[in-house]
Coordinates of C-alpha atoms and ligand atoms in Angstrom, one line a residue:
M1042 CA 0.0 0.1 0.0
P1043 CA 1.4 3.4 -1.0
L1044 CA 1.9 5.8 1.8
Y1045 CA 0.2 8.6 -0.2
S1046 CA -2.5 8.3 -2.8
R1047 CA -2.1 10.2 -6.0
R1048 CA -4.7 12.7 -4.8
T1049 CA -2.8 13.4 -1.6
L1050 CA 0.5 13.7 -3.6
L1051 CA -1.2 16.3 -5.8
S1052 CA -2.7 18.3 -2.9
T1053 CA 0.6 18.2 -1.0
G1054 CA 2.4 19.4 -4.2
A1055 CA -0.2 22.2 -4.5
A1056 CA 0.3 23.1 -0.9
A1057 CA 4.1 23.0 -1.2
G1058 CA 3.7 25.2 -4.4
G1059 CA 1.5 27.6 -2.4
L1060 CA 4.1 27.8 0.4
L1061 CA 6.8 28.5 -2.1
V1062 CA 5.0 31.4 -3.7
A1063 CA 4.3 32.8 -0.2
A1064 CA 7.9 32.4 0.8
S1065 CA 9.2 34.0 -2.4
Q1066 CA 6.8 36.9 -1.8
T1067 CA 8.1 37.4 1.7
Y1068 CA 11.6 37.1 0.4
A1069 CA 10.9 39.7 -2.2
G1070 CA 10.1 42.2 0.5
T1071 CA 13.2 41.5 2.3
Y1072 CA 15.2 41.6 -0.9
D1073 CA 14.0 45.1 -1.7
N1074 CA 15.1 46.3 1.8
V1075 CA 18.5 44.8 1.4
R1076 CA 19.1 46.6 -1.9
D1077 CA 19.9 49.6 0.2
A1078 CA 23.1 48.7 2.0
S1079 CA 22.3 51.3 4.8
Q1080 CA 19.3 49.0 5.7
T1081 CA 21.7 46.2 6.7
P1082 CA 21.4 46.7 10.5
G1083 CA 24.2 44.4 11.7
P1084 CA 28.0 44.9 11.2
H1085 CA 28.9 45.2 7.6
D1086 CA 31.4 46.9 5.3
P1087 CA 29.9 49.4 2.8
R1088 CA 33.2 49.5 0.9
E1089 CA 33.1 45.7 0.2
E1090 CA 29.4 45.9 -0.6
A1091 CA 29.9 48.6 -3.1
L1092 CA 32.4 46.4 -4.9
N1093 CA 30.2 43.4 -4.7
P1094 CA 26.6 44.5 -5.5
D1095 CA 25.7 41.0 -6.9
E1096 CA 26.9 39.3 -3.6
L1097 CA 24.7 41.7 -1.5
N1098 CA 21.7 41.2 -3.8
P1099 CA 22.3 38.2 -6.1
P1100 CA 20.0 38.1 -9.1
P1101 CA 17.0 35.7 -8.3
T1102 CA 18.4 33.4 -11.0
D1103 CA 21.4 32.6 -8.8
H1104 CA 21.3 29.3 -6.8
G1105 CA 23.8 27.3 -4.7
N1106 CA 27.4 28.0 -3.8
L1107 CA 30.1 27.6 -6.4
G1108 CA 32.8 28.9 -4.1
T1109 CA 34.9 31.9 -4.3
L1110 CA 35.1 33.1 -7.9
K1111 CA 37.2 36.2 -7.5
Y1112 CA 40.4 37.3 -5.8
S1113 CA 42.0 40.8 -6.3
F1114 CA 45.7 41.4 -6.6
S1115 CA 44.9 44.5 -4.6
E1116 CA 44.2 42.2 -1.5
A1117 CA 47.2 39.9 -2.2
H1118 CA 50.3 39.9 0.1
N1119 CA 53.0 41.9 -1.6
R1120 CA 56.7 40.8 -1.4
H1121 CA 59.1 43.8 -1.7
T1122 CA 62.8 44.1 -2.1
D1123 CA 64.8 47.4 -2.4
A1124 CA 64.3 47.2 -6.1
G1125 CA 60.8 46.1 -6.9
W1126 CA 57.7 43.9 -5.8
A1127 CA 55.4 41.1 -6.7
R1128 CA 52.1 39.7 -5.5
E1129 CA 50.6 36.4 -6.4
V1130 CA 47.1 34.8 -6.7
T1131 CA 47.5 31.0 -6.3
V1132 CA 45.5 28.1 -4.9
R1133 CA 46.7 29.3 -1.5
N1134 CA 44.5 32.4 -1.5
F1135 CA 42.2 31.4 -4.5
P1136 CA 41.4 27.6 -4.1
I1137 CA 39.4 27.4 -7.3
S1138 CA 42.4 28.3 -9.5
K1139 CA 43.8 24.8 -9.7
E1140 CA 45.2 24.8 -13.2
M1141 CA 46.8 28.4 -13.3
A1142 CA 48.4 30.8 -10.9
G1143 CA 49.1 34.6 -11.4
V1144 CA 51.6 37.1 -10.5
D1145 CA 51.5 40.9 -10.7
M1146 CA 55.1 42.3 -10.7
R1147 CA 56.5 45.8 -10.8
L1148 CA 60.1 46.4 -12.0
P1149 CA 61.1 50.1 -11.8
K1150 CA 63.7 51.4 -14.3
G1151 CA 66.9 49.2 -14.0
A1152 CA 65.3 46.6 -11.7
V1153 CA 65.9 43.0 -12.7
R1154 CA 63.9 39.9 -12.1
E1155 CA 66.9 37.6 -11.6
L1156 CA 67.9 35.0 -14.3
H1157 CA 65.9 31.9 -13.3
W1158 CA 63.7 29.0 -14.5
H1159 CA 60.8 27.0 -13.2
K1160 CA 58.7 23.9 -13.9
P1161 CA 55.5 25.5 -15.2
A1162 CA 55.3 27.5 -18.4
E1163 CA 55.2 31.3 -18.1
W1164 CA 52.7 33.4 -20.1
A1165 CA 52.9 37.2 -19.6
F1166 CA 51.0 40.4 -20.5
M1167 CA 52.7 43.8 -20.2
T1168 CA 50.2 46.2 -18.5
Y1169 CA 52.6 49.1 -18.2
G1170 CA 55.9 50.5 -19.4
N1171 CA 58.9 48.9 -21.1
A1172 CA 61.2 45.9 -20.4
R1173 CA 64.0 43.8 -21.8
I1174 CA 63.5 40.1 -21.6
T1175 CA 66.1 37.3 -22.3
G1176 CA 66.2 33.6 -22.6
I1177 CA 67.8 30.7 -24.4
D1178 CA 66.4 27.4 -25.6
A1179 CA 67.6 23.8 -25.1
Q1180 CA 69.7 24.1 -28.3
A1181 CA 71.5 27.2 -26.9
R1182 CA 69.8 29.6 -29.3
K1183 CA 69.6 33.1 -28.0
F1184 CA 66.6 35.3 -27.3
V1185 CA 66.8 39.0 -26.3
N1186 CA 63.9 41.4 -27.0
D1187 CA 62.2 44.7 -25.8
V1188 CA 58.6 44.6 -24.9
K1189 CA 56.0 47.4 -24.2
A1190 CA 52.6 47.7 -22.8
G1191 CA 50.2 45.3 -24.6
D1192 CA 52.9 42.9 -25.6
L1193 CA 53.0 39.2 -24.5
W1194 CA 55.8 36.8 -23.8
F1195 CA 55.9 33.1 -23.3
F1196 CA 58.7 31.0 -21.8
P1197 CA 58.1 27.2 -22.2
S1198 CA 58.5 24.9 -19.1
G1199 CA 62.0 24.9 -17.8
I1200 CA 63.4 27.5 -20.2
P1201 CA 65.6 30.2 -18.3
H1202 CA 64.8 33.8 -18.6
S1203 CA 65.2 37.4 -17.1
I1204 CA 63.2 40.6 -17.1
Q1205 CA 64.5 44.1 -16.7
G1206 CA 62.6 47.4 -16.4
L1207 CA 63.7 50.0 -19.0
G1208 CA 63.2 53.7 -19.2
P1209 CA 61.4 56.0 -18.6
D1210 CA 59.7 54.3 -15.6
G1211 CA 60.3 50.5 -15.7
C1212 CA 57.3 48.2 -16.1
E1213 CA 54.5 46.3 -14.6
F1214 CA 53.1 43.0 -16.0
V1215 CA 51.0 40.0 -15.1
L1216 CA 52.4 36.4 -15.3
V1217 CA 50.2 33.3 -15.6
F1218 CA 51.6 29.8 -14.9
N1219 CA 50.0 26.6 -16.0
D1220 CA 50.0 25.3 -12.4
G1221 CA 47.7 26.8 -9.8
N1222 CA 50.0 25.6 -7.0
F1223 CA 53.0 27.3 -8.4
S1224 CA 54.6 30.1 -6.3
E1225 CA 56.8 32.9 -7.6
D1226 CA 58.9 32.3 -4.5
S1227 CA 59.9 28.8 -5.6
T1228 CA 61.8 29.4 -8.8
F1229 CA 65.4 28.2 -9.6
L1230 CA 67.6 31.2 -9.2
I1231 CA 71.1 31.5 -10.8
S1232 CA 72.5 33.0 -7.6
D1233 CA 70.9 30.4 -5.4
W1234 CA 72.4 27.5 -7.4
M1235 CA 75.9 29.0 -7.7
R1236 CA 76.0 29.7 -3.9
H1237 CA 75.0 26.0 -3.2
T1238 CA 77.6 24.5 -5.5
P1239 CA 81.1 23.7 -4.2
P1240 CA 83.5 26.5 -5.4
E1241 CA 86.0 23.9 -6.8
V1242 CA 83.2 22.4 -8.9
L1243 CA 82.3 25.9 -10.2
A1244 CA 86.0 26.3 -11.0
K1245 CA 86.1 23.0 -12.9
N1246 CA 82.8 23.6 -14.6
F1247 CA 83.7 27.0 -16.0
G1248 CA 87.5 26.4 -16.4
V1249 CA 88.5 29.4 -14.3
P1250 CA 90.0 29.8 -10.7
A1251 CA 87.7 29.2 -7.7
S1252 CA 88.6 32.7 -6.7
A1253 CA 86.4 34.1 -9.5
F1254 CA 83.3 33.1 -7.4
A1255 CA 84.6 34.6 -4.1
N1256 CA 81.9 37.3 -4.2
I1257 CA 78.8 35.4 -5.2
P1258 CA 75.8 36.9 -3.3
K1259 CA 75.2 35.4 0.0
K1260 CA 71.5 35.7 -0.4
D1261 CA 69.4 35.2 -3.6
L1262 CA 68.7 38.3 -5.5
W1263 CA 65.1 37.6 -6.9
I1264 CA 64.5 41.3 -7.8
F1265 CA 67.5 43.7 -7.6
N1266 CA 68.9 46.8 -9.1
A1267 CA 71.4 46.6 -12.1
P1268 CA 72.8 49.1 -14.6
L1269 CA 70.4 49.9 -17.5
P1270 CA 71.4 47.8 -20.5
G1271 CA 72.8 49.3 -23.8
S1272 CA 70.9 49.0 -27.1
L1273 CA 69.0 45.8 -28.0
A1274 CA 71.4 45.4 -31.0
D1275 CA 74.4 45.5 -28.6
D1276 CA 72.9 42.9 -26.3
L1277 CA 72.1 40.6 -29.3
A1278 CA 75.5 41.1 -30.8
Q1279 CA 77.2 39.6 -27.6
S1280 CA 76.3 36.1 -28.8
S1281 CA 76.9 34.7 -32.3
Q1282 CA 74.4 32.0 -31.8
P1283 CA 71.1 32.1 -33.9
M1284 CA 67.9 33.4 -32.4
V1285 CA 65.4 30.9 -31.1
P1286 CA 63.1 29.9 -34.2
D1287 CA 59.9 31.0 -32.7
S1288 CA 60.1 34.3 -30.7
Y1289 CA 59.3 34.2 -27.1
S1290 CA 57.5 37.7 -27.4
F1291 CA 54.4 38.7 -29.2
P1292 CA 53.0 42.1 -30.1
L1293 CA 49.4 41.4 -29.3
M1294 CA 48.1 44.9 -30.2
D1295 CA 49.4 44.6 -33.7
Q1296 CA 47.0 41.7 -34.4
P1297 CA 43.8 42.7 -36.3
P1298 CA 41.1 42.0 -33.7
I1299 CA 37.8 40.3 -34.2
K1300 CA 35.4 43.3 -34.3
T1301 CA 31.8 43.3 -33.4
K1302 CA 29.3 46.3 -32.9
S1303 CA 30.3 46.6 -29.3
G1304 CA 33.7 45.2 -28.8
T1305 CA 36.9 43.5 -29.9
V1306 CA 38.7 40.2 -29.2
R1307 CA 42.3 39.6 -29.9
I1308 CA 43.4 36.0 -29.7
A1309 CA 46.9 34.8 -29.2
D1310 CA 47.5 31.1 -29.4
K1311 CA 49.8 28.6 -31.0
N1312 CA 48.4 29.4 -34.4
N1313 CA 49.8 33.0 -34.5
F1314 CA 52.2 33.0 -31.4
K1315 CA 54.0 29.7 -32.2
A1316 CA 56.1 29.6 -29.1
S1317 CA 53.0 29.6 -26.8
N1318 CA 52.2 26.0 -27.5
V1319 CA 50.7 25.1 -24.1
M1320 CA 48.9 28.4 -23.2
S1321 CA 46.6 30.8 -25.0
A1322 CA 44.7 34.0 -24.4
A1323 CA 42.1 36.4 -25.5
L1324 CA 42.1 40.1 -24.8
V1325 CA 38.5 41.3 -24.8
E1326 CA 37.2 44.9 -25.0
V1327 CA 33.5 45.4 -24.3
Q1328 CA 31.8 48.8 -24.8
P1329 CA 29.4 50.0 -22.1
G1330 CA 26.4 47.9 -21.8
G1331 CA 27.8 45.2 -24.1
L1332 CA 28.1 41.5 -23.3
R1333 CA 30.7 38.8 -23.8
E1334 CA 28.1 36.4 -25.1
L1335 CA 27.1 33.2 -23.1
H1336 CA 29.7 30.5 -23.9
W1337 CA 32.0 27.9 -22.5
H1338 CA 35.5 26.5 -23.1
P1339 CA 35.6 22.9 -24.0
T1340 CA 39.3 22.2 -23.5
S1341 CA 40.5 24.5 -20.7
D1342 CA 39.8 26.4 -17.5
E1343 CA 39.9 30.2 -17.9
W1344 CA 42.0 32.5 -15.7
Q1345 CA 40.7 36.1 -16.1
Y1346 CA 42.5 39.4 -15.4
Y1347 CA 40.4 42.6 -15.2
I1348 CA 42.5 45.5 -16.7
E1349 CA 40.0 48.3 -16.7
G1350 CA 36.2 49.0 -16.3
T1351 CA 33.6 47.1 -14.2
A1352 CA 31.9 43.8 -15.1
R1353 CA 29.7 41.0 -13.8
M1354 CA 29.8 37.3 -14.6
T1355 CA 27.4 34.5 -13.8
L1356 CA 29.0 31.2 -13.6
F1357 CA 26.7 28.2 -14.4
G1358 CA 27.9 25.0 -12.7
S1359 CA 25.1 22.4 -13.7
E1360 CA 22.6 21.0 -11.2
G1361 CA 20.9 24.4 -11.1
R1362 CA 23.9 26.1 -9.6
A1363 CA 24.6 29.6 -10.8
N1364 CA 26.6 32.4 -9.0
T1365 CA 27.0 36.0 -10.0
V1366 CA 30.3 37.9 -9.2
D1367 CA 31.4 41.4 -9.8
F1368 CA 34.8 42.5 -11.1
A1369 CA 36.9 45.6 -11.3
A1370 CA 40.5 46.5 -12.2
S1371 CA 43.2 44.2 -10.6
D1372 CA 40.6 41.4 -10.0
V1373 CA 41.4 37.8 -11.0
G1374 CA 38.3 35.6 -12.0
Y1375 CA 38.3 31.9 -12.7
V1376 CA 36.0 29.6 -14.7
P1377 CA 36.6 25.8 -14.6
R1378 CA 36.5 24.0 -17.9
A1379 CA 33.1 23.6 -19.6
M1380 CA 31.2 25.8 -17.1
G1381 CA 28.9 28.3 -18.9
H1382 CA 29.4 32.0 -18.4
Y1383 CA 29.0 35.5 -19.7
I1384 CA 30.7 38.7 -18.9
E1385 CA 28.7 42.0 -18.9
N1386 CA 30.1 45.5 -18.9
T1387 CA 28.3 47.1 -15.9
G1388 CA 30.0 50.5 -16.1
N1389 CA 30.0 53.6 -18.3
D1390 CA 33.6 53.0 -19.5
V1391 CA 35.1 50.4 -21.7
L1392 CA 35.8 47.1 -20.1
R1393 CA 39.1 45.4 -20.8
F1394 CA 40.0 42.0 -19.6
L1395 CA 42.1 38.9 -20.3
E1396 CA 41.0 35.3 -20.7
V1397 CA 44.0 33.0 -20.2
F1398 CA 43.9 29.2 -20.9
H1399 CA 46.3 26.3 -20.2
V1400 CA 45.9 24.9 -23.7
G1401 CA 47.8 25.9 -26.8
E1402 CA 44.8 26.5 -29.0
Y1403 CA 41.9 28.9 -28.1
A1404 CA 38.4 27.4 -28.1
D1405 CA 35.0 28.4 -27.1
V1406 CA 31.5 27.1 -27.7
S1407 CA 28.8 29.8 -28.2
L1408 CA 25.3 29.1 -26.8
T1409 CA 23.8 31.3 -29.7
S1410 CA 25.7 29.4 -32.4
W1411 CA 24.8 26.1 -30.9
M1412 CA 21.1 27.0 -31.0
A1413 CA 21.2 28.6 -34.3
N1414 CA 22.9 25.7 -36.1
S1415 CA 20.8 23.0 -34.5
P1416 CA 17.4 22.0 -36.0
N1417 CA 15.2 25.0 -35.2
E1418 CA 12.1 22.9 -34.2
L1419 CA 14.3 20.8 -31.9
V1420 CA 15.7 23.8 -30.0
A1421 CA 12.2 25.5 -30.0
A1422 CA 10.7 22.4 -28.4
H1423 CA 13.2 22.4 -25.6
L1424 CA 12.8 26.0 -24.6
N1425 CA 9.1 26.5 -25.4
I1426 CA 10.1 29.6 -27.6
D1427 CA 8.9 30.6 -31.0
E1428 CA 10.7 28.7 -33.7
R1429 CA 11.2 32.0 -35.7
I1430 CA 13.3 33.4 -32.9
V1431 CA 15.7 30.4 -33.2
R1432 CA 15.7 30.6 -37.1
N1433 CA 16.7 34.3 -36.9
L1434 CA 19.7 33.8 -34.6
P1435 CA 23.1 34.6 -36.2
R1436 CA 24.6 31.4 -37.5
T1437 CA 28.2 32.6 -37.1
K1438 CA 29.8 33.7 -33.8
T1439 CA 29.4 37.2 -32.3
P1440 CA 31.8 37.0 -29.2
V1441 CA 30.6 40.5 -27.9
V1442 CA 27.0 41.5 -28.3
P1443 CA 25.6 45.1 -27.9
A1444 CA 23.5 46.5 -25.1
Ligands
MN1439 MN1 59.7 33.2 -14.6
MN1440 MN1 35.2 32.6 -21.4

């Protein structure tokens, strides 16, 4: 014998439905009050609430908890030396960022990020100023180049390199590593290794007297001041070796962007930036009111860096879960592979942000393209919408759509 007859079930369902309506009506009243942060009677921080309006009042379509989806470099611990600084966002302070970690580094004029290498690959975007970068590959081919704001570089896993701030005011840049657990503090430094190798071995290795190494720094340098370099041509001329076959730097702003009515997208991946074979990126500009369309990435997590403007994103995580988060300059956002999302410009100024991926080839799937290129009746039947709406959707991709 069933515990409930069908009739009981139906009436229980109706009662529950009625309760839900009543509850949501009650909630709507509370919601309206909470919209004004001054009506939050308990302890609260109006500065944080102003930065996170969609946390204070999530859209009613939000549901569940997808964890912390944002961490700002502006709240990250800063490591200073006499010469420069760096701060990092890794799984330690941003647990969702499992596949990628980020560093924001400032090198004033003359300051050098010490010659070093590390296990993950290093992808970089220059946000300010000018720098000279150097490296060599495993065939001892050389690389030296000057980079400016908007340029990228990429050093493959284990490839040694350095960065030096040039005039007039040095540089700032963001680094992205294809390992969320990586720390900028755990790189292999040339001074550290030399200091921890017996001097007689150094003498034998380089074929010079051990006394040549008497003044190796007692402490690693990491970021230190050095004389400004001469011309790029002079630096290149100091080695007769050929250059690396695929440049480790890339002038992103020289690429013709994908242009839409309300934005641009510049993609750098192994198809145009050949050296960058295990990481890729898109620099996105969205005009006020515009939207980076609903999409997902089939092959990679997405590490976001907000350069200017304000935005909101809703991350869709299946099982009805959706969380909305707000972004401003210096914020890092993160989207696990295959999770649906959009990014909307919520301000009056242009929004610029980076999408960085731990795969060599950029890929996204557009919700609009999916619907437009599937049988119209099939899509209409799923969503209970007019088939003509589906038929008129653009068949080709529009990564940024207007207000
Ligand atoms: Mn590095
Ligand atoms: Mn995306």
